[in-house]
mmCIF file of N, CA and C in Angstrom:
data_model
loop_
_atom_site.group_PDB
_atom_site.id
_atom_site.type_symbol
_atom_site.label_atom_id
_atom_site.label_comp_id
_atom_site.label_asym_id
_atom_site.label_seq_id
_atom_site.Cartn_x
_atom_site.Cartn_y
_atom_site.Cartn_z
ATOM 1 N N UNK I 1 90.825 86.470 123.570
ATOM 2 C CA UNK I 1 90.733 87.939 123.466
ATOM 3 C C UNK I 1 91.733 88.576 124.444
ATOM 4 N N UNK I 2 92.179 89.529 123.812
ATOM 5 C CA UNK I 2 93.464 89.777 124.708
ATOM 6 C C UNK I 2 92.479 90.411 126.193
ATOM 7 N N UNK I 3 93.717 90.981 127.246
ATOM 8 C CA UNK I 3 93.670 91.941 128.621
ATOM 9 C C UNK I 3 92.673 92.966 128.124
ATOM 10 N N UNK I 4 93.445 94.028 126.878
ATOM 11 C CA UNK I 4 93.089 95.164 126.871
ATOM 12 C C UNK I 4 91.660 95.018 126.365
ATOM 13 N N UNK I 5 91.277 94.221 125.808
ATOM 14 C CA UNK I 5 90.127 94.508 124.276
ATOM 15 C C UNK I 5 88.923 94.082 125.512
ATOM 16 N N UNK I 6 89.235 93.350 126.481
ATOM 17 C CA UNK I 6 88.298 92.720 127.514
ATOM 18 C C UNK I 6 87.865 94.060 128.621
ATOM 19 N N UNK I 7 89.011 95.093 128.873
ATOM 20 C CA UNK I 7 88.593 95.867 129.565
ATOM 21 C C UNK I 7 88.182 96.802 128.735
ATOM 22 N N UNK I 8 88.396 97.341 127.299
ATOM 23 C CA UNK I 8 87.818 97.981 127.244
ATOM 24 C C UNK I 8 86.338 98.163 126.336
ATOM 25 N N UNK I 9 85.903 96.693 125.793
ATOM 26 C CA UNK I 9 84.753 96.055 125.844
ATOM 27 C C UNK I 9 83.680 96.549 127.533
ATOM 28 N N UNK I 10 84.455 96.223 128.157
ATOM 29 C CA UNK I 10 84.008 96.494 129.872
ATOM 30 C C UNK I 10 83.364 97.590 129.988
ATOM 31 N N UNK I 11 84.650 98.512 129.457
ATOM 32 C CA UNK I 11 84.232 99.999 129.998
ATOM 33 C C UNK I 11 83.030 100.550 128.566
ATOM 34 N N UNK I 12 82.978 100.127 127.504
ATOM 35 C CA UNK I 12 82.291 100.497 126.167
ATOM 36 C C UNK I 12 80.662 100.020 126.708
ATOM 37 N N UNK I 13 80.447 98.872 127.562
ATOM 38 C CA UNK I 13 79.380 98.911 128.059
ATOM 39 C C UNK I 13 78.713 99.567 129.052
ATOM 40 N N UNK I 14 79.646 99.815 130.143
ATOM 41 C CA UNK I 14 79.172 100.816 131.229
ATOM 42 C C UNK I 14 79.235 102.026 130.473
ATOM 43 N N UNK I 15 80.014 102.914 129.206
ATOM 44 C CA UNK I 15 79.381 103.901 128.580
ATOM 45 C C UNK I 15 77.725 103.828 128.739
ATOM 46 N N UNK I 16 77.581 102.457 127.845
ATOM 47 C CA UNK I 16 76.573 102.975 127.025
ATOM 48 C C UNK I 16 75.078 102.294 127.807
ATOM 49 N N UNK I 17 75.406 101.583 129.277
ATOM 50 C CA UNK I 17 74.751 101.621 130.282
ATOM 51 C C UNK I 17 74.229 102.908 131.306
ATOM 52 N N UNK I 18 75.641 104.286 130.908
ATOM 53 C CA UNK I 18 75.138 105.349 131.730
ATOM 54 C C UNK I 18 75.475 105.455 132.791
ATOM 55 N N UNK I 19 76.525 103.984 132.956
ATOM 56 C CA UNK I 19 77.403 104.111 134.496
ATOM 57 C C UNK I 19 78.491 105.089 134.522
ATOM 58 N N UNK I 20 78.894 105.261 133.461
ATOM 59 C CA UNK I 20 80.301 105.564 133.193
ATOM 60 C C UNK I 20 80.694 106.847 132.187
ATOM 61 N N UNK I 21 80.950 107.937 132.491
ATOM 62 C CA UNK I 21 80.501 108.930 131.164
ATOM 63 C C UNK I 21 82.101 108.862 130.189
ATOM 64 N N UNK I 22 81.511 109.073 129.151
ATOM 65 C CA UNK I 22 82.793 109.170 127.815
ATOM 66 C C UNK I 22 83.437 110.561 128.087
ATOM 67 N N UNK I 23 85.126 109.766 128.362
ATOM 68 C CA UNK I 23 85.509 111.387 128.247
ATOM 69 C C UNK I 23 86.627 111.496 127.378
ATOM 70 N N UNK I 24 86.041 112.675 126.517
ATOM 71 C CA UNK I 24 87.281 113.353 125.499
ATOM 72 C C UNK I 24 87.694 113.910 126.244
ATOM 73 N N UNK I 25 89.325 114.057 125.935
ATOM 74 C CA UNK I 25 90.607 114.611 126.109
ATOM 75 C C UNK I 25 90.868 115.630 124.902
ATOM 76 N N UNK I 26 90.767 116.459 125.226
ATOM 77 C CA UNK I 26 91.865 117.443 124.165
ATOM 78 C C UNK I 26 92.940 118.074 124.615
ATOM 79 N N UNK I 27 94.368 117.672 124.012
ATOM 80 C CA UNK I 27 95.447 117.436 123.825
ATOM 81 C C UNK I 27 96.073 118.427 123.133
ATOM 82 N N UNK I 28 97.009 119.051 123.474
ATOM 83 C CA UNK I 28 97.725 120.321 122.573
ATOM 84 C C UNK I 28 98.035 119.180 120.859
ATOM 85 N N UNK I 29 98.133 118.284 120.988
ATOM 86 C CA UNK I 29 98.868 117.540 119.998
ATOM 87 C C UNK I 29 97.586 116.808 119.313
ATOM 88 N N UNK I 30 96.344 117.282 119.498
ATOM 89 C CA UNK I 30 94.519 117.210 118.392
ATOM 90 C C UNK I 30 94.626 117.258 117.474
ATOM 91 N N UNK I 31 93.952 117.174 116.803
ATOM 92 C CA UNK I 31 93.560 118.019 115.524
ATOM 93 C C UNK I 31 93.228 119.124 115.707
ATOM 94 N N UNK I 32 93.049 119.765 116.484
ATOM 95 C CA UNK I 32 92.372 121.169 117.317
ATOM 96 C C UNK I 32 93.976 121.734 117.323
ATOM 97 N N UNK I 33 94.925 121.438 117.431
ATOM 98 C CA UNK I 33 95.986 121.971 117.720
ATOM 99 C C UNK I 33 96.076 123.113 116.350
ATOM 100 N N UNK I 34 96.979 124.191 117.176
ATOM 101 C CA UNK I 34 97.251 125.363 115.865
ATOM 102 C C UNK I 34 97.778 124.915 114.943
ATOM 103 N N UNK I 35 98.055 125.455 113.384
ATOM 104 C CA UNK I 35 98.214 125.213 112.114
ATOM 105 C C UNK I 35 98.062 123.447 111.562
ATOM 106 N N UNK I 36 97.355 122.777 112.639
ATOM 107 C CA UNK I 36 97.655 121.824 111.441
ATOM 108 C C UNK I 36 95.893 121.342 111.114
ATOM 109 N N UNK I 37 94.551 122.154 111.122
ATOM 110 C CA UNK I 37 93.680 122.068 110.404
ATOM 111 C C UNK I 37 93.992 122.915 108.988
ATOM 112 N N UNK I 38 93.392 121.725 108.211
ATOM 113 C CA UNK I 38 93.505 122.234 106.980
ATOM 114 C C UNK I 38 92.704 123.464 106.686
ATOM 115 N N UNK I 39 92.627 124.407 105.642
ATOM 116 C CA UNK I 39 92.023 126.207 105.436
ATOM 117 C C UNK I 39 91.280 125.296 104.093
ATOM 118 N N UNK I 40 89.723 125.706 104.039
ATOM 119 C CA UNK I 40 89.024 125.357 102.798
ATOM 120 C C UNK I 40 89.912 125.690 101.485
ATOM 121 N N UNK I 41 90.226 125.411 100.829
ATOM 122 C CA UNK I 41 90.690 125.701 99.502
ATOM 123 C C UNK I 41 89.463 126.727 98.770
ATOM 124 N N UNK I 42 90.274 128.036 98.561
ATOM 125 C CA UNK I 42 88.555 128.568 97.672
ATOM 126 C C UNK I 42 88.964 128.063 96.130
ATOM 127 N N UNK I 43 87.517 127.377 95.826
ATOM 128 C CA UNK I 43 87.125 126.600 94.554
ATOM 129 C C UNK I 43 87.915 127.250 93.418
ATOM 130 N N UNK I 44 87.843 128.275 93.352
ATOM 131 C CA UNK I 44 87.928 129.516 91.972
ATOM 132 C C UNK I 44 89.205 129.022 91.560
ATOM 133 N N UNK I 45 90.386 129.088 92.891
ATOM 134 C CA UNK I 45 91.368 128.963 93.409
ATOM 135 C C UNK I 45 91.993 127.907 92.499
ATOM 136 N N UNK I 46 91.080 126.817 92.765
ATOM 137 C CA UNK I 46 91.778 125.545 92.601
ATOM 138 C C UNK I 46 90.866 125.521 90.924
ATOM 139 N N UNK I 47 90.158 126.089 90.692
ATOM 140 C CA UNK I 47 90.023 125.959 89.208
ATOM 141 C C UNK I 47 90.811 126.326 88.700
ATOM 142 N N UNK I 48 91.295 127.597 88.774
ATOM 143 C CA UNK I 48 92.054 128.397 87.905
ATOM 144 C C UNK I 48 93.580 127.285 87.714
ATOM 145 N N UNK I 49 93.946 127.395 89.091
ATOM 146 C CA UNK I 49 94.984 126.413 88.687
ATOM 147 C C UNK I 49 95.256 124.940 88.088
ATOM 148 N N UNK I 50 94.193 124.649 88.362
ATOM 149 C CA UNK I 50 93.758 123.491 87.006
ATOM 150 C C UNK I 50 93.703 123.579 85.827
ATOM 151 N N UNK I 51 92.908 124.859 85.455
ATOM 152 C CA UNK I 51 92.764 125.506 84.192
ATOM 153 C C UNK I 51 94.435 125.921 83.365
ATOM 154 N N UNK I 52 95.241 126.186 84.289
ATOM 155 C CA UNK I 52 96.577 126.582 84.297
ATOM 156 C C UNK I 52 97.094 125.347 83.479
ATOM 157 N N UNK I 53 97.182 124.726 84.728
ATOM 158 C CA UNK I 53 97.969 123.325 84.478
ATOM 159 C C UNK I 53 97.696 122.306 83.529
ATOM 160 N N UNK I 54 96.624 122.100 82.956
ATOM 161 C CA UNK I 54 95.755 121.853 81.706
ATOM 162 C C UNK I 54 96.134 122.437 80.670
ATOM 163 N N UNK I 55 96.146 123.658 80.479
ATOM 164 C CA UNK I 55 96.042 124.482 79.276
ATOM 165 C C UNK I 55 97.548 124.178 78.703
ATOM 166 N N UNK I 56 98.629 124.289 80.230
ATOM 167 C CA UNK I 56 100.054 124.175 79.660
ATOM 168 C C UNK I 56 100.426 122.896 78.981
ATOM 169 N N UNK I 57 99.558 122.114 79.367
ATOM 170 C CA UNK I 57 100.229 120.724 79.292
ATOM 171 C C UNK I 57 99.372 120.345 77.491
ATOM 172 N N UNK I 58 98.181 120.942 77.271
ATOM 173 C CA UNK I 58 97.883 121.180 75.910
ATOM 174 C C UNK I 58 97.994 122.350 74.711
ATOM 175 N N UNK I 59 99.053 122.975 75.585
ATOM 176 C CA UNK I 59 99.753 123.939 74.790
ATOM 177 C C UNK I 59 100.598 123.356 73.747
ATOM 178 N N UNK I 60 101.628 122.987 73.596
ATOM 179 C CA UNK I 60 101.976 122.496 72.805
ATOM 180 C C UNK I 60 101.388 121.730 71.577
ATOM 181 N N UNK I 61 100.332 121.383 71.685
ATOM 182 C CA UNK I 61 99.300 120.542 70.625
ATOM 183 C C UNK I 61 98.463 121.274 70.141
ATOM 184 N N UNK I 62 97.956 122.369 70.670
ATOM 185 C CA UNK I 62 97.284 123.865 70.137
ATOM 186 C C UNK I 62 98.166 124.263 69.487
ATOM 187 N N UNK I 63 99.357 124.615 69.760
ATOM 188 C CA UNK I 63 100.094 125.642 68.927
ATOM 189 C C UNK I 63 100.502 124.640 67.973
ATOM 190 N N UNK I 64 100.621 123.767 67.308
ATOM 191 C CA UNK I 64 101.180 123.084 66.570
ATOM 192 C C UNK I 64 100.190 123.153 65.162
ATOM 193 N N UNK I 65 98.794 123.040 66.302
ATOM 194 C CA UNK I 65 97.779 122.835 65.564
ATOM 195 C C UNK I 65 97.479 124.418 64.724
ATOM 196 N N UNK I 66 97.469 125.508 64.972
ATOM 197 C CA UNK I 66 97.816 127.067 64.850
ATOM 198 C C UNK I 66 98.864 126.926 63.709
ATOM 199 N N UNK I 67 99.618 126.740 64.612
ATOM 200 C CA UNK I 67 100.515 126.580 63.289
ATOM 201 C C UNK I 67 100.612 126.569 61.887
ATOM 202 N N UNK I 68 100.126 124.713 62.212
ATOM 203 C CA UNK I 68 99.960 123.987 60.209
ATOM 204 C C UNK I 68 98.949 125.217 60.270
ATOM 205 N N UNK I 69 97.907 125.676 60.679
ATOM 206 C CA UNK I 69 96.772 126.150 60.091
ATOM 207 C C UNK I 69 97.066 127.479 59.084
ATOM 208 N N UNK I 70 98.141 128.335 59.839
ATOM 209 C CA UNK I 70 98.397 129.774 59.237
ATOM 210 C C UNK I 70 99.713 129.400 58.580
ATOM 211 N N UNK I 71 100.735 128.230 58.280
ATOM 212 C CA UNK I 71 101.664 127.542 57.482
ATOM 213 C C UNK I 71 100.487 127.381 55.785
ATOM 214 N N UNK I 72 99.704 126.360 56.079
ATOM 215 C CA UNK I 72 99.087 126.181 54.993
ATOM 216 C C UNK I 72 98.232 127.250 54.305
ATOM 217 N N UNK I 73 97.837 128.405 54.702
ATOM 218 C CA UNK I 73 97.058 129.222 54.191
ATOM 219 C C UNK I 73 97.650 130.519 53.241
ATOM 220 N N UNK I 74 97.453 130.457 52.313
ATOM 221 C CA UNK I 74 97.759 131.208 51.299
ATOM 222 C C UNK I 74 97.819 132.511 51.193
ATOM 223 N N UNK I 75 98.943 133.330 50.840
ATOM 224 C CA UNK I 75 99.004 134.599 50.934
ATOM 225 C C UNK I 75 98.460 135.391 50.024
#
Protein backbone atom coordinates (compact mmCIF):
# COMPACT_ATOMS: atom_id res chain seq x y z
CA UNK A 1 0.00 0.00 0.00
CA UNK A 2 1.51 3.01 -1.02
CA UNK A 3 2.94 6.32 1.64
CA UNK A 4 -0.10 8.29 0.82
CA UNK A 5 -3.17 5.75 1.05
CA UNK A 6 -1.43 4.66 4.63
CA UNK A 7 -1.57 8.21 5.90
CA UNK A 8 -4.52 8.95 4.80
CA UNK A 9 -6.29 5.69 5.94
CA UNK A 10 -4.52 7.20 9.34
CA UNK A 11 -6.06 10.35 9.30
CA UNK A 12 -9.84 8.75 7.93
CA UNK A 13 -9.68 6.99 11.31
CA UNK A 14 -8.83 9.66 13.73
CA UNK A 15 -11.86 11.49 11.71
CA UNK A 16 -14.07 9.13 12.57
CA UNK A 17 -12.52 8.43 16.16
CA UNK A 18 -13.27 12.30 16.95
CA UNK A 19 -9.57 13.01 17.32
CA UNK A 20 -9.32 14.86 14.37
CA UNK A 21 -12.12 17.14 12.81
CA UNK A 22 -12.87 17.01 8.81
CA UNK A 23 -12.05 20.06 7.23
CA UNK A 24 -13.62 21.45 4.04
CA UNK A 25 -11.84 23.95 2.15
CA UNK A 26 -13.67 26.18 -0.10
CA UNK A 27 -11.67 27.35 -2.85
CA UNK A 28 -12.48 30.24 -5.32
CA UNK A 29 -11.95 27.35 -7.98
CA UNK A 30 -15.44 24.93 -6.07
CA UNK A 31 -18.18 24.29 -7.44
CA UNK A 32 -19.40 27.21 -5.31
CA UNK A 33 -17.33 29.35 -7.55
CA UNK A 34 -19.39 32.10 -9.74
CA UNK A 35 -21.00 31.01 -13.09
CA UNK A 36 -20.06 27.64 -13.20
CA UNK A 37 -23.26 26.06 -11.15
CA UNK A 38 -25.53 24.95 -13.46
CA UNK A 39 -29.38 27.31 -13.50
CA UNK A 40 -32.40 24.58 -13.28
CA UNK A 41 -33.56 24.33 -16.80
CA UNK A 42 -37.42 25.41 -16.58
CA UNK A 43 -39.21 22.10 -17.82
CA UNK A 44 -41.75 24.02 -20.20
CA UNK A 45 -38.49 25.28 -21.59
CA UNK A 46 -37.01 22.19 -22.48
CA UNK A 47 -40.37 20.74 -23.66
CA UNK A 48 -41.14 23.13 -26.00
CA UNK A 49 -37.86 22.74 -27.51
CA UNK A 50 -38.18 19.19 -27.87
CA UNK A 51 -41.51 19.59 -29.16
CA UNK A 52 -39.65 21.94 -31.76
CA UNK A 53 -37.05 19.69 -32.62
CA UNK A 54 -39.36 16.65 -33.06
CA UNK A 55 -41.98 18.18 -34.97
CA UNK A 56 -39.13 19.50 -37.52
CA UNK A 57 -37.52 16.45 -37.92
CA UNK A 58 -41.25 14.82 -38.69
CA UNK A 59 -42.16 17.50 -40.78
CA UNK A 60 -41.28 16.36 -43.76
CA UNK A 61 -43.28 12.95 -43.45
CA UNK A 62 -46.48 14.92 -42.36
CA UNK A 63 -46.38 17.06 -45.18
CA UNK A 64 -45.87 14.42 -47.64
CA UNK A 65 -48.44 12.62 -45.98
CA UNK A 66 -50.98 16.05 -46.48
CA UNK A 67 -50.03 16.06 -49.49
CA UNK A 68 -50.94 12.55 -51.31
CA UNK A 69 -54.06 13.23 -49.15
CA UNK A 70 -55.40 16.65 -50.87
CA UNK A 71 -53.34 15.29 -54.43
CA UNK A 72 -55.76 12.32 -54.40
CA UNK A 73 -59.02 13.94 -53.53
CA UNK A 74 -61.35 14.90 -56.07
CA UNK A 75 -62.50 18.16 -57.18
Amino acid sequence: MPVSLKRLQARQERVASGLERKVTRVTSKGPKAKGVQSKNLNPYLVGFLLFILVGGALLPHVQRYIMGFFASAEI
